Coordinates of C-alpha atoms and ligand atoms in Angstrom, one line a residue:
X8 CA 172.8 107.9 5.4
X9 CA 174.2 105.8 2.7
X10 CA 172.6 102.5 1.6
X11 CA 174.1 99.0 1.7
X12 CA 173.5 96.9 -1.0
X13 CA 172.9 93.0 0.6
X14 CA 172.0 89.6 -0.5
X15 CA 169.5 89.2 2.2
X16 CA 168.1 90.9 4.8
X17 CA 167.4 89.2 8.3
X18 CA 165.1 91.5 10.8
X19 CA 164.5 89.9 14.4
X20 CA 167.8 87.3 15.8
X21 CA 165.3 85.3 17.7
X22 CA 165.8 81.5 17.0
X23 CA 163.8 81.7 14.0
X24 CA 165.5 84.6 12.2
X25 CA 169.3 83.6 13.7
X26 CA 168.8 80.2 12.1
X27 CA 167.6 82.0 9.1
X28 CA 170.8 83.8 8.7
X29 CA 173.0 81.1 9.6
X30 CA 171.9 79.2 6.7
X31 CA 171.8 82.2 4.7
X32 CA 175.3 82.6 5.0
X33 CA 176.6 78.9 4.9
X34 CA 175.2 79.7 1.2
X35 CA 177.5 82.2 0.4
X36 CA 175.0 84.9 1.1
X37 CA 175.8 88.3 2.0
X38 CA 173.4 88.9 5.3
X39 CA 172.7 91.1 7.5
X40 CA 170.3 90.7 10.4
X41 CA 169.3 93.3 13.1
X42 CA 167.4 92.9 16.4
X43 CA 168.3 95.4 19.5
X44 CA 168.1 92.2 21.6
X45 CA 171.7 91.5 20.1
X46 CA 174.0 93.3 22.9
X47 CA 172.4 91.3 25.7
X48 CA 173.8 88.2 23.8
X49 CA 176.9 90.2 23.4
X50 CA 177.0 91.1 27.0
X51 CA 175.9 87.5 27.9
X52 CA 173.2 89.1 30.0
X53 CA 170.0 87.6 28.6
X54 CA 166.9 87.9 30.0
X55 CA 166.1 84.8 32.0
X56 CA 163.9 82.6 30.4
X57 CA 163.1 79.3 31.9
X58 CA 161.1 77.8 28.6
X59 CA 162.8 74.5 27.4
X60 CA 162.0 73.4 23.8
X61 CA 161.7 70.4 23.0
X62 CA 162.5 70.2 19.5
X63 CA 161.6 67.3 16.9
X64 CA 164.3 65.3 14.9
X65 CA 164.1 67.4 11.7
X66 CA 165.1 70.9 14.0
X67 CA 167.9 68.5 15.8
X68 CA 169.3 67.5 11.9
X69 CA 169.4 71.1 11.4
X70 CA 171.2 71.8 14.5
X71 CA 173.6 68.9 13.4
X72 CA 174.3 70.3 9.7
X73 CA 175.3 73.3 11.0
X74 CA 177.8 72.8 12.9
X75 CA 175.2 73.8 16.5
X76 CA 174.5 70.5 18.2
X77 CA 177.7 70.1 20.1
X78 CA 176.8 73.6 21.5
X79 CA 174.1 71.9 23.1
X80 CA 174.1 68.1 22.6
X81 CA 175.5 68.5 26.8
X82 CA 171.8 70.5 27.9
X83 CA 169.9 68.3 25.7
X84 CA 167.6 65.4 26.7
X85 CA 166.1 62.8 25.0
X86 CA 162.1 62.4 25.1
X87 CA 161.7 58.8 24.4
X88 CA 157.7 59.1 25.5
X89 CA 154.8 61.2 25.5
X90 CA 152.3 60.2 27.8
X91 CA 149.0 61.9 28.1
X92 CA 146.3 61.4 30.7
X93 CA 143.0 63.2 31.2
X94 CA 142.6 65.2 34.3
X95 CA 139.8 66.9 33.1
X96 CA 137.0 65.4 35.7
X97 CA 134.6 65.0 32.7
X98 CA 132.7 61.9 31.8
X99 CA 133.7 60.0 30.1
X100 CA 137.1 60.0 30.9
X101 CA 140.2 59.2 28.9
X102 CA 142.4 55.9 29.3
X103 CA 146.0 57.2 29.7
X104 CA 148.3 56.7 27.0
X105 CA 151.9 56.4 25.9
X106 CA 153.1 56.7 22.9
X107 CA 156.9 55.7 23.0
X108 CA 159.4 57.0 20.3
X109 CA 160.9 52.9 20.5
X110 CA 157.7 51.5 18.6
X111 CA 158.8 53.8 15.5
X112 CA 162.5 53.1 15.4
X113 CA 165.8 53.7 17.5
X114 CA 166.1 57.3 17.5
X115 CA 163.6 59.7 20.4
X116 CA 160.9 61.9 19.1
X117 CA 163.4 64.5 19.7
X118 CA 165.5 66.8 22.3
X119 CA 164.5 69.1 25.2
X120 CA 166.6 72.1 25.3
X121 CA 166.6 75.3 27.6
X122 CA 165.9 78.1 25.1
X123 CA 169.1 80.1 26.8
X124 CA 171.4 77.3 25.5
X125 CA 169.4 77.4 21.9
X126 CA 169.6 81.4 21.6
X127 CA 173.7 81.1 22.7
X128 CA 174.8 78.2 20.7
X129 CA 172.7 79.9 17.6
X130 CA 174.8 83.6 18.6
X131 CA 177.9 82.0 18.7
X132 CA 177.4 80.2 15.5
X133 CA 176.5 83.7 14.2
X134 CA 179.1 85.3 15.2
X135 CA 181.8 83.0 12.9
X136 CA 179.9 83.1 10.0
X137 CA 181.4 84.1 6.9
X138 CA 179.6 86.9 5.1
X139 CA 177.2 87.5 8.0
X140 CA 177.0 90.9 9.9
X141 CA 175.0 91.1 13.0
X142 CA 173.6 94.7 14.0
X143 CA 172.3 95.2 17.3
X144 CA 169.3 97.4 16.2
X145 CA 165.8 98.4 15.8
X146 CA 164.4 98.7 12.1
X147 CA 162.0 102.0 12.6
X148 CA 160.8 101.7 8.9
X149 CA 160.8 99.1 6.2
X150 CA 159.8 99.7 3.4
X151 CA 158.8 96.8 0.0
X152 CA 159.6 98.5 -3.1
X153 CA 159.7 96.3 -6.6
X154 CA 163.2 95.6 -6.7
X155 CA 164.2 95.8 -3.1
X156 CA 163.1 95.9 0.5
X157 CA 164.5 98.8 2.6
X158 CA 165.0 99.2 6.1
X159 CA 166.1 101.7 8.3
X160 CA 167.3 101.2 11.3
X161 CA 167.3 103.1 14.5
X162 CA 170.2 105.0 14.2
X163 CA 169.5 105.8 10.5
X164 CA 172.0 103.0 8.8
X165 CA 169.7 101.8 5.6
X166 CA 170.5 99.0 3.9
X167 CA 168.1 97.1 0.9
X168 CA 168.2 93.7 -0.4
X169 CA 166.4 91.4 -3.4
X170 CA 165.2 89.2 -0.2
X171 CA 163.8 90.1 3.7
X172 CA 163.2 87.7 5.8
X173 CA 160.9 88.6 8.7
X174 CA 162.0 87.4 11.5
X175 CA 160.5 89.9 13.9
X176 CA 158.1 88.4 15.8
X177 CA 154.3 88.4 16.4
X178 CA 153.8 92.2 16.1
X179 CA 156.0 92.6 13.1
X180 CA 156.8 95.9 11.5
X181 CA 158.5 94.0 8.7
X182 CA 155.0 91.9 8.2
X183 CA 152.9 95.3 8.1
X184 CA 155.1 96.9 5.2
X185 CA 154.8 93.8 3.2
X186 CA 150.9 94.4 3.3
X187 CA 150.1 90.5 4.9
X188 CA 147.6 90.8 7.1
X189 CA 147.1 88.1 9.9
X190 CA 144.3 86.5 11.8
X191 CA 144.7 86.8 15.5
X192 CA 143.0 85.1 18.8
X193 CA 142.8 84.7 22.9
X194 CA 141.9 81.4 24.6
X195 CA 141.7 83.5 28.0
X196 CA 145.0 81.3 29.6
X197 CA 148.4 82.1 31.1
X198 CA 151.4 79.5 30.6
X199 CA 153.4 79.2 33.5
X200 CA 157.2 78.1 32.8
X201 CA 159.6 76.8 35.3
X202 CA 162.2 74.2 35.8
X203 CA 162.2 71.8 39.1
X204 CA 164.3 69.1 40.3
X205 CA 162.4 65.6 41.6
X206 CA 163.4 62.8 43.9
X207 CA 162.7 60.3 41.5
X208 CA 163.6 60.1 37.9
X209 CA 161.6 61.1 35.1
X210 CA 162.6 58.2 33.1
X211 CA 162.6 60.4 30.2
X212 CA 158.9 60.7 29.8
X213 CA 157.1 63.7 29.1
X214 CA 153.8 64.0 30.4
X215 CA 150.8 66.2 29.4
X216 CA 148.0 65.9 32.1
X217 CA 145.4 67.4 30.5
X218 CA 143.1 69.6 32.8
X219 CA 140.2 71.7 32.3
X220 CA 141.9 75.6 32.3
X221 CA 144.9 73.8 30.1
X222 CA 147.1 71.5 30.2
X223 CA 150.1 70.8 32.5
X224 CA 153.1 69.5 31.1
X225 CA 156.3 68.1 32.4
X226 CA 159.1 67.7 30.1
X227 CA 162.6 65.9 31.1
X228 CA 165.8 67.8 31.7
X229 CA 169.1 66.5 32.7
X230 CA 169.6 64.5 35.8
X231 CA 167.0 64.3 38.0
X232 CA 165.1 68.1 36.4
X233 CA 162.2 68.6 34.7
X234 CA 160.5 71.4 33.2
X235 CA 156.8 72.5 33.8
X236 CA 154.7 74.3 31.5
X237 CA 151.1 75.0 33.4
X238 CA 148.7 76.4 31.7
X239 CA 146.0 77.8 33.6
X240 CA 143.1 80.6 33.4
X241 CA 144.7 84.1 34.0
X242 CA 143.7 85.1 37.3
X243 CA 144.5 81.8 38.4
X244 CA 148.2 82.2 37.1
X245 CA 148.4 85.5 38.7
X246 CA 147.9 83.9 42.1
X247 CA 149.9 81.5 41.3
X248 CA 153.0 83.7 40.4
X249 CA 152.8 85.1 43.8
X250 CA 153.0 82.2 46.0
X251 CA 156.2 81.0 48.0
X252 CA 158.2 78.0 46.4
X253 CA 157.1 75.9 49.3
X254 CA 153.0 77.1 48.3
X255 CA 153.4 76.0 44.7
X256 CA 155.4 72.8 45.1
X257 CA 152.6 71.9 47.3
X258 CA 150.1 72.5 44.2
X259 CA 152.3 71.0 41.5
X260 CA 153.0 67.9 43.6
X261 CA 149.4 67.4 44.2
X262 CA 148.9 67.9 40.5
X263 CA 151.3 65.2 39.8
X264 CA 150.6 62.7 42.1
X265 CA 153.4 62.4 43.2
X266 CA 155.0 60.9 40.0
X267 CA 158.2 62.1 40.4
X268 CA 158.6 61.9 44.3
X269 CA 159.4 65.1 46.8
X270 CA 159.8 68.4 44.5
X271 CA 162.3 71.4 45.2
X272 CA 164.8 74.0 43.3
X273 CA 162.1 75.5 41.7
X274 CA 163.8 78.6 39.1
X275 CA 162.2 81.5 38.9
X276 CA 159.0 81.8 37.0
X277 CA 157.8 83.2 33.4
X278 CA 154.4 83.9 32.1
X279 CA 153.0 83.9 28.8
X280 CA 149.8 85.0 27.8
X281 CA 148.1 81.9 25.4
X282 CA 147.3 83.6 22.3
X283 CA 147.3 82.4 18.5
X284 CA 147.7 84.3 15.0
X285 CA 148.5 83.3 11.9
X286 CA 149.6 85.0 8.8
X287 CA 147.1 85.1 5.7
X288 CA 149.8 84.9 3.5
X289 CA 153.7 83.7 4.3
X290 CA 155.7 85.7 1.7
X291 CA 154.7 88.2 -0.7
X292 CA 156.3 91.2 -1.7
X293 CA 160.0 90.2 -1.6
X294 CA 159.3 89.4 2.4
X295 CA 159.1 85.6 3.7
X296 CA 158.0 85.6 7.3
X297 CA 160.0 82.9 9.7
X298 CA 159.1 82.4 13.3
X299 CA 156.5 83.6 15.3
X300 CA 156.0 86.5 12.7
X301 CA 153.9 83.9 10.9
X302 CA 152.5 81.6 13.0
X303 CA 151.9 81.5 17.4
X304 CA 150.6 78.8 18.6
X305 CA 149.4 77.2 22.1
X306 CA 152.4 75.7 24.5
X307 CA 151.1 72.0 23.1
X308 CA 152.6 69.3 21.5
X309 CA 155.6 71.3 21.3
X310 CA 155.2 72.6 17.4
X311 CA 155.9 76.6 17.7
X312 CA 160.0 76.7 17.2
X313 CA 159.6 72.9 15.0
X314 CA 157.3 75.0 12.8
X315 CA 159.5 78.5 13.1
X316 CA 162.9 76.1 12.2
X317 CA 161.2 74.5 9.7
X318 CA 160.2 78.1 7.8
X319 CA 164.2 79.2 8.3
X320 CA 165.2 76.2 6.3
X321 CA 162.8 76.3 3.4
X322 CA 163.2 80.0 2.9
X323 CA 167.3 79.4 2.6
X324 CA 166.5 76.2 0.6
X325 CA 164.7 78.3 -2.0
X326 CA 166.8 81.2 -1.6
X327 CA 169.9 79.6 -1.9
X328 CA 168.3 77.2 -5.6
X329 CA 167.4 80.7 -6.8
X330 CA 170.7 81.9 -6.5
X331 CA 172.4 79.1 -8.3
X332 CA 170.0 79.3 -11.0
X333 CA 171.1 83.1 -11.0
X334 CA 167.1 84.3 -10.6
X335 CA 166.3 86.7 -8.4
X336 CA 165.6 85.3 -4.6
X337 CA 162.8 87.4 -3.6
X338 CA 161.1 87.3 -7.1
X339 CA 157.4 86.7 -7.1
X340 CA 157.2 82.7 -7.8
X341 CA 159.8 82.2 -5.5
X342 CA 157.5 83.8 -2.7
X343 CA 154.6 81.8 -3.7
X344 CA 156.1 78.3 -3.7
X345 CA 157.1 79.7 0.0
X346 CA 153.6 80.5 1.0
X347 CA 152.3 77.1 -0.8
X348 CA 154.8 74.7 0.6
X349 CA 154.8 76.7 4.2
X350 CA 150.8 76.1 4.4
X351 CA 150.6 72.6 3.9
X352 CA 152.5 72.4 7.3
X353 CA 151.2 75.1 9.2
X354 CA 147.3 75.3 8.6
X355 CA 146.8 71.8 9.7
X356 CA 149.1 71.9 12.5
X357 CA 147.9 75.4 14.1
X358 CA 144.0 73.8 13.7
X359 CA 145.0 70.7 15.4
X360 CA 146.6 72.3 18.2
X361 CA 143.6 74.9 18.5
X362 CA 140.5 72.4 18.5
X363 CA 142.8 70.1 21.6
X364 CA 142.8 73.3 23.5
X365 CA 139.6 74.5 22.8
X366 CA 138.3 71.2 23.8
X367 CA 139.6 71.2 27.3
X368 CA 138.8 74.5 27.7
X369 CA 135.5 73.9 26.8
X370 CA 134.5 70.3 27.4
X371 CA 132.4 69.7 24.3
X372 CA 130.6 66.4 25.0
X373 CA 130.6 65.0 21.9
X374 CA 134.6 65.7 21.9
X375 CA 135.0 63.9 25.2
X376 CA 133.5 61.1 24.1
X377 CA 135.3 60.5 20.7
X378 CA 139.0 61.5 22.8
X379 CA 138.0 58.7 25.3
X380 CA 137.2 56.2 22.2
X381 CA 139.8 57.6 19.7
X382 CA 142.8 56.9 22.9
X383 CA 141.1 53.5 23.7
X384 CA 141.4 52.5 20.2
X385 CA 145.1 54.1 19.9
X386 CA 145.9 51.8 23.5
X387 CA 144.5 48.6 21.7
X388 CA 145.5 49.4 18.1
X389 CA 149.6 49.8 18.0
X390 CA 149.5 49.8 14.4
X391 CA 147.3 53.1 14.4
X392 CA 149.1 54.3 17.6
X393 CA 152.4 54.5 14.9
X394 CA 150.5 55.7 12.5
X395 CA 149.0 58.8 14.7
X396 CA 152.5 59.1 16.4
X397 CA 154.1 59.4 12.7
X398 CA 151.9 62.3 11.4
X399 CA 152.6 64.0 14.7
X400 CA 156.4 64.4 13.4
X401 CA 156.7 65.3 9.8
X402 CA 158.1 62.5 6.6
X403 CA 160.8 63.1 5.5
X404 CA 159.9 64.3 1.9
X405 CA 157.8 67.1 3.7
X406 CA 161.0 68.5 5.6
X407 CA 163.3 70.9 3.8
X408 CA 166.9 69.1 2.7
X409 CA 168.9 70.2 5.6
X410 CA 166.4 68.2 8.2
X411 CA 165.8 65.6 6.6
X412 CA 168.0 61.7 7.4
X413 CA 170.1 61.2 4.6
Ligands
LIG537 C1 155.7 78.3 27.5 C2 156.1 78.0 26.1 C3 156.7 76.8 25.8 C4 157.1 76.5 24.5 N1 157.6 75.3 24.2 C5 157.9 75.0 22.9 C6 158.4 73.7 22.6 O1 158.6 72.8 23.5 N2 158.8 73.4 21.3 C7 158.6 74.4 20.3 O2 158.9 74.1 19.1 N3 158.2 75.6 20.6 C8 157.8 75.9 21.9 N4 157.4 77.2 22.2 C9 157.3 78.2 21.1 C10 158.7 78.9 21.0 O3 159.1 79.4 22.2 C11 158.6 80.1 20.0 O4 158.1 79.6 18.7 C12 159.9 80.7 19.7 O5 160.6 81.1 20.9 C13 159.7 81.9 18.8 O6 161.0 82.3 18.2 P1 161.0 83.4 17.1 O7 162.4 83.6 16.7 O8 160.0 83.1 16.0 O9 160.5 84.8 17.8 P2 161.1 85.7 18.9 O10 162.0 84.9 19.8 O11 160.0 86.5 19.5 O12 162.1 86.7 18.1 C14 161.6 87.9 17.5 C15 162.8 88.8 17.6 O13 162.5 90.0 16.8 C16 163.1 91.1 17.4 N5 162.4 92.3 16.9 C17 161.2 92.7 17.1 N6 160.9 93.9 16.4 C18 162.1 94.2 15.8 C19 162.5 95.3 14.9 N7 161.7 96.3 14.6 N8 163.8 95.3 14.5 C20 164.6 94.3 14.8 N9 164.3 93.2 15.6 C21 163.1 93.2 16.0 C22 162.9 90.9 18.9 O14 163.8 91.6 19.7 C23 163.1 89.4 19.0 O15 164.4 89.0 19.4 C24 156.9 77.5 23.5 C25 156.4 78.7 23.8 C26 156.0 79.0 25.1 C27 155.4 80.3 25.4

């Protein structure tokens, strides 16, 4: 087959990787980017997943740069506060505690999204860009050479580029030929995710009960919807999965307290085993991993897609300055100021949200009692509470150009 000579290569049109090319292209890059997933978006048949993301300011600047927000701005809803209360039944327990976007400033923490309206609005951005051809394919080899990276796809197109951005997932072929090996775990826990509709308004608050198998989250939609994402231990979640509506809306109600009045219009339900990996190393050897390909985390505090949009951006950033400087975009330093400026954000992140689940999971006493203290002093001390509540989103200077406010 013959080979075609690109700017870039994008492998895996999730969110992370279709962002990736997006901004690829808007800077005058000659893409391609292949995932087999591509003619269900085509066919607008798409398998139905109920996950909402709620996605951070700098991800919602992005989407407004480019041209995606009105595809979505309609599904979108603001999360104004996060509140968090300890269900765990251990001593001693935690006060509850809002934290409320309004004590920062006038904008929310961010947007909740369904991940269907993310994925179309992305596709149909995709499809208008100039200079970007989408192939809906499987790579079956890749290969890192030292002036190129190869791929061949499925039906034996290949096609090589300076630059590949992996884009592929958590089991990533692309990953493996670049030689970066990644650290991988369990917790033993299966996220439920469904959307409901409730009697009373949710007011726009999000709330994270946080219970001993996981936590159990409830994040606004539109109108009078919310979304749940219960985490729970995995025989539990296989029960679970096979009760009637009426059955679990019993459970979740009783779970909520009734917070948001008589449940019903519960949407089908998707589980996700609770796992965590991350890369040892984000780019090296003319490949620059985006997404989940470098980094899964836990369904908490809402930082796996932040993170994955955050990685799309920087990569393009670099890509794109490389270019103009006419250096070569997937030349060594280029890959390591990737990997340095990528770990900053992601180490600390992916450790937070490990020890908060591994601390329910496991109900350290010492832990308890400093997250009992630590939210008492946050409830009494609002100039820490904006503190805390500002290192939970990222500054500014920390967020690549295209997410940041001016
Ligand atoms: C219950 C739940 C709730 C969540 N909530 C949030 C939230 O509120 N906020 C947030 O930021 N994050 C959230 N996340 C995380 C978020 O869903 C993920 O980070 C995101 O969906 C991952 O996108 P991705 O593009 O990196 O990977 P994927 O969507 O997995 O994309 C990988 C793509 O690569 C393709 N592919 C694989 N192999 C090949 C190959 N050989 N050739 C070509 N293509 C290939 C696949 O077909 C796939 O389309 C949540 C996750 C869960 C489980």
């Amino acid at each position: 087959m013959i080979e075609t000579l690109q700017d870039a290569i994008v492998l895996g049109g999730g969110p992370a990787g279709l962002t990736a090319a997006i901004l690829l292209s808007r800077e005058g890059f000659d893409v391609i980017c292949a995932d087999p997933l591509f003619k269900r978006l085509e066919a607008k048949t798409p398998y139905e997943d109920n996950r909402t993301i709620a996605l951070l300011q700098g991800a919602i600047r992005l989407l407004q740069h480019t041209g995606i927000w009105p595809l979505v701005e309609v599904e979108a809803t603001p999360l104004w506060t996060m509140r968090v209360e300890d269900e765990t039944g251990r001593w001693p327990k935690a006060p509850a505690m809002n934290f409320n976007a309004r004590e920062l400033g006038d904008e929310p923490f961010g947007y909740n999204i369904p991940i269907p309206v993310i994925t179309a609005a992305l596709w149909k951005t995709a499809k208008k860009c100039k200079g970007l051809k989408l192939v809906s394919e499987s790579a079956s080899e890749v290969e890192s050479k030292s002036q190129a990276v190869e791929i061949t796809l499925e039906d034996g197109r290949t096609y090589s580029a300076p630059l590949l951005i992996a884009a592929d997932g958590r089991n990533s072929r692309a990953r493996g030929a670049a030689g970066i090996k990644v650290n991988r775990w369990t917790y033993n826990q299966t996220a439920l995710a469904l959307t409901f509709s409730h009697s009373r308004p949710h007011k726009n608050i999000s709330v994270e009960y946080h219970r001993k198998p996981g936590p159990f989250t409830i994040i606004p939609m539109q109108g009078n919807r919310s979304a749940l994402v219960w985490v729970e231990t995995p025989p539990e979640a296989k029960r679970l999965l096979g009760l009637d509506d009426h059955e679990l809306t019993g459970i979740m109600q009783h779970h909520m307290r009734g917070r948001l009045g008589k449940l019903s219009g519960l949407s089908a339900r998707n589980a996700f085993p609770v796992t965590g990996l991350t890369a040892r190393e984000y780019a090296a050897n003319r490949v620059a991993l985006v997404g989940e390909t470098a980094h899964v985390l836990p369904p908490i505090g809402a930082q796996g897609l932040n993170l994955g949009l955050r990685d799309a951006a920087l990569i393009a950033e670099l890509a794109a300055r490389a270019r103009r400087r006419g250096d070569d975009p997937g030349a060594p330093e280029l890959t390591r100021e990737y990997d340095r400026k990528r770990r900053f954000d992601i180490f600390p992140r992916t450790a937070a949200v490990d020890f908060l689940n591994r601390s329910l999971l496991f109900g350290i006493p010492p832990v308890q009692g400093l997250r009992a203290a630590g939210l008492c002093l946050l409830k009494n001390m609002p100039s820490l509470r904006r503190t805390i509540m500002q290192q939970g989103l990222v500054e500014d200077k920390d967020l690549p150009q295209i997410m940041r406010r001016a």
